[in-house]
Amino acid sequence: MMADRYFNPFQAIDINIPTEFHEEFTRYCQRSANAIIDQSPFQRMVDLWFLSVCVAARQGLEPADIAKYDTRKIIDGSIFGSDPWRVHALMLIAISKSGDVQIVSEPRKMISLANGLAVAGLPKVIDMLKDGDAEPIWNLSDAIDVMLRKRDVA
Amino acid sequence: MKLLRAEFLNFRMLRDLELTFSSKPDRKLTVIRAANESGKTTILHGLQWAFYGDPALPGKGEGFRLHPIDWKAGEGNRVEITVTVDFELTSYRRASGQMREARQRYRLVRSTSEELDSRSRRSGSTVKLYKLNDSGASSFGAPEAFVNDELPPELREVFFTDGDRALSFIEANAAVSDKRQRVQRAIRSLLGLGVIDDAIKHVHKSAMEVNKKAKQVGGDGELNAIATDLDDMEDKREELEAQLEDANQQFRAFDESVNKIDRKIDAALQKGDKEKLRKAINDTKENIKQLDTQLEAANKEHSELFGSRSIATDLLAPVFADAFERLGELHEQGKIPSTTIPVLHECLDAEVCVCGEALRAGDPGSDKRRAHIHKLIDDNRRADEIQEIITELYYGAKELQGEGDTGSSAWLNEYTKVVERHDDLQELRERTGREFRKLEKDLESLPDTDIQGLRETRRQYKARRDSYLSKKSVAETRLERLRKDQDEMEAQRDRFLREQKKGTRILAESQVTQDVKKVLQRAYERITHEELQKVSELMNNIFLEMIGADPDQGAIIQRTEISSEFDIIVYGPNGRTLNPDRDLNGASRRALTLAFILALTKVSEVEAPNVIDTPLGMTSGFVKRSILRSAVRESAQLILFLTHDEIAGCEEIIDENAGVVFTLTNPAHYPKMLVNDPGVVERKVLRCTCDHHKDCQLCQRRFDMETDLDVAS
């Protein structure tokens, strides 16, 4: 039951993203301890994926239709067990976006919705990483800074 | 494995010596009291030789004499040398649904002979393994393989530890790559990664077999061409891997040469009036190293911000607000029934019902009401699953709501701090870099020809090192490219196979090999990461306990870890790294290496002895006793060689934990160090049954007697 703080309803669900984004994931996520952090700001792939979800939700983007894409698995759902707050966050996003609290009993639907948002948000996050004169970590930080200071959310 | 007994015949100064070891679970400590030059290191060598043969001897046994140095021609020109070790293995098997423990004793005998001519030739050693039982002993084959399974040779330095040599895991004199390699080798062996390595190689071979079959099916068409290309790629891959390994080795060798020259320059600068410059250069170098570590830590902190909870709560504040509004409505409508459970629990805890009636435990009047409330809790537990999830979400996710509600951004605050710290460090790093370049110029202008010669040699070594680094990077890049091309080619080949009538079976085989390869590679990475974490955490706990450091009380040593690059790192306040050679005292350095060794043994779950020579050297007081206590606790069987000085102050711990204590004496110490003449002409180690409290005619030492006389007078 949920009261267990380590309960992860997404344990058995894989997260697949369109193949066209795979290179960006390997480019911007740290794949070894020797990674250059300035160039690859995300410690794990799930961090880039989750930030894309957040940006899409923040900007009021519609979830993308994943069925249209050729996809590839990048994240194992078990990873949410190590960040229990993300489980709650995904549930809250699902409730808000679907307008239906009943969705909390359907982990696949929740992940599908979040993944749709991630795919919609990914191009934005990639732009944030690239746009600017500095290394990706600083470009991204500046863009998030601006986004958070802007109160007029879509 | 537990050691029971060892017998040495003509093994250097161990002409005829028998040792016994304690194997009792509640008395797992054996103490061998021995002064310096009493055969402690020789026993360590002898035990390792018994298990692993000549490769375990110094210099892999090359030119290392085994027979006693004072062997006389009259005793014969051929010396038979034998070491016998009795040990016990515990096995567990399931029988009638229960685990049954069984113990079996074995005897390992290694023997060789040396001819006493001018070259002291040694014949190849013979090793035999016997299973011991009540009726005798029966020998069985492949003793080397048996020993390698029970005590992996790569972990030899972990099981048989020389207190001083163990420091090589952290000592600054060793090249970084060397230290890493030692730690990495020990950990890889501990995890049995060699098995996965072999399996990956085997799968590679299978994949090539599948490719050959595809070539045959392909005839002269495109499929054949692709399969042929894949064959060539595989050859190229092997070639590139060999190049990479070679570049790695060469890089390490030249890196070590650069380090050696640095030490020579350092020594040359110590002479004359250049000491000040030497100190300034070393201090600046150390500062740069510290600042680089701190900058790396600041970068990591920055990178953590993108996976932080605050970035999600700040960005999602409007989304969360909307969701919480919906949950709040349900709450207000009483549609989140599971809230009853916490309320009911609160009533039980407070021993007062919502209606004001008493709910005292043990009170007959209250018992009925308590039972009713328990029933209500049970009923609610059976409520609808969705409501339960929503209830948990409503209460459990409060912190996400709270953070987003404040109006100020937690992420922006964290980000501002990270930027400030990073910029300060960057500025300091640039300034220190400028200082270092100025000092290098000062060094350049020194008229000292020795130093200039050394610097020139250093430049040459560094150029070679850098050229191999470059070769390494090129090989790595080409390998990555090749692997990517191989993947694409394989996918293309499989597409063609799908179109072939005979291709289905080959395609299935190809799929299986690819899947198995992926699984093995993932398992390899995962095991390395997780087990490394375990060793790292346990080492930290044991080490902090040994030195009595409490990070919460502002201790200088805050924590220690094994990085993913296999470096053992010690942290001081504010995440500053401490240099084990300069910032740790001798006792802490010893504690750190012992903590590493004990953590490795423990995480490996290999029941094996830890035989440690002079583990308490350079330690005293609390740390000495604490190291001993921790070592006893963490080890499955602990055999310690201790000098009289090391024992002083630890008698009580030995009383509590030791099952066997005895003393070794070198008769050659008479008359300078021994009180009585042992009456032995040969140079050989003698054993007596004296424990850490007693002395006898044989082992009484001069220092002891003088002390007694002082006390008596």
PDB file of N, CA, C and O in Angstrom, chain B residues 4 46 80 271 282 409 438 594 614 645 692 710:
ATOM      1  N   LEU B   4      43.787 -23.706  10.597  1.00  0.00           N
ATOM      2  CA  LEU B   4      43.843 -24.450  11.863  1.00  0.00           C
ATOM      3  C   LEU B   4      45.286 -24.615  12.347  1.00  0.00           C
ATOM      4  O   LEU B   4      45.568 -24.480  13.535  1.00  0.00           O
ATOM      5  N   GLY B  46      55.604 -17.670   3.925  1.00  0.00           N
ATOM      6  CA  GLY B  46      55.463 -19.126   3.918  1.00  0.00           C
ATOM      7  C   GLY B  46      54.016 -19.548   3.686  1.00  0.00           C
ATOM      8  O   GLY B  46      53.739 -20.452   2.883  1.00  0.00           O
ATOM      9  N   GLU B  80      65.384 -29.919   1.479  1.00  0.00           N
ATOM     10  CA  GLU B  80      63.948 -30.141   1.228  1.00  0.00           C
ATOM     11  C   GLU B  80      63.159 -29.075   2.001  1.00  0.00           C
ATOM     12  O   GLU B  80      63.375 -28.895   3.198  1.00  0.00           O
ATOM     13  N   LYS B 271      68.230  20.798  -1.293  1.00  0.00           N
ATOM     14  CA  LYS B 271      69.619  21.179  -1.018  1.00  0.00           C
ATOM     15  C   LYS B 271      69.781  22.694  -1.143  1.00  0.00           C
ATOM     16  O   LYS B 271      69.095  23.348  -1.926  1.00  0.00           O
ATOM     17  N   ASN B 282      55.410  23.160  -3.869  1.00  0.00           N
ATOM     18  CA  ASN B 282      54.592  22.047  -3.349  1.00  0.00           C
ATOM     19  C   ASN B 282      53.278  22.537  -2.769  1.00  0.00           C
ATOM     20  O   ASN B 282      52.228  21.929  -2.981  1.00  0.00           O
ATOM     21  N   SER B 409      11.312  31.112  -4.718  1.00  0.00           N
ATOM     22  CA  SER B 409      11.736  29.870  -5.361  1.00  0.00           C
ATOM     23  C   SER B 409      12.895  29.235  -4.612  1.00  0.00           C
ATOM     24  O   SER B 409      13.969  29.832  -4.468  1.00  0.00           O
ATOM     25  N   LYS B 438      54.233  31.421 -12.224  1.00  0.00           N
ATOM     26  CA  LYS B 438      55.337  32.308 -11.854  1.00  0.00           C
ATOM     27  C   LYS B 438      56.443  31.492 -11.164  1.00  0.00           C
ATOM     28  O   LYS B 438      57.636  31.654 -11.452  1.00  0.00           O
ATOM     29  N   LEU B 594      43.383  -0.724   6.999  1.00  0.00           N
ATOM     30  CA  LEU B 594      42.773  -1.906   7.629  1.00  0.00           C
ATOM     31  C   LEU B 594      41.260  -1.898   7.446  1.00  0.00           C
ATOM     32  O   LEU B 594      40.639  -2.935   7.191  1.00  0.00           O
ATOM     33  N   THR B 614      51.934  -6.850  12.148  1.00  0.00           N
ATOM     34  CA  THR B 614      52.067  -5.538  12.807  1.00  0.00           C
ATOM     35  C   THR B 614      50.963  -4.534  12.418  1.00  0.00           C
ATOM     36  O   THR B 614      51.242  -3.482  11.858  1.00  0.00           O
ATOM     37  N   ASP B 645      55.364  -4.098  22.060  1.00  0.00           N
ATOM     38  CA  ASP B 645      54.881  -2.720  22.153  1.00  0.00           C
ATOM     39  C   ASP B 645      53.436  -2.607  21.662  1.00  0.00           C
ATOM     40  O   ASP B 645      52.637  -1.840  22.212  1.00  0.00           O
ATOM     41  N   HIS B 692      50.371 -13.268  26.266  1.00  0.00           N
ATOM     42  CA  HIS B 692      50.745 -11.845  26.340  1.00  0.00           C
ATOM     43  C   HIS B 692      51.017 -11.369  27.765  1.00  0.00           C
ATOM     44  O   HIS B 692      51.449 -10.244  27.957  1.00  0.00           O
ATOM     45  N   ASP B 710      63.914  -2.422  37.786  1.00  0.00           N
ATOM     46  CA  ASP B 710      63.582  -1.050  38.170  1.00  0.00           C
ATOM     47  C   ASP B 710      62.442  -1.023  39.172  1.00  0.00           C
ATOM     48  O   ASP B 710      62.470  -0.345  40.177  1.00  0.00           O
TER      49      ASP B 710
END
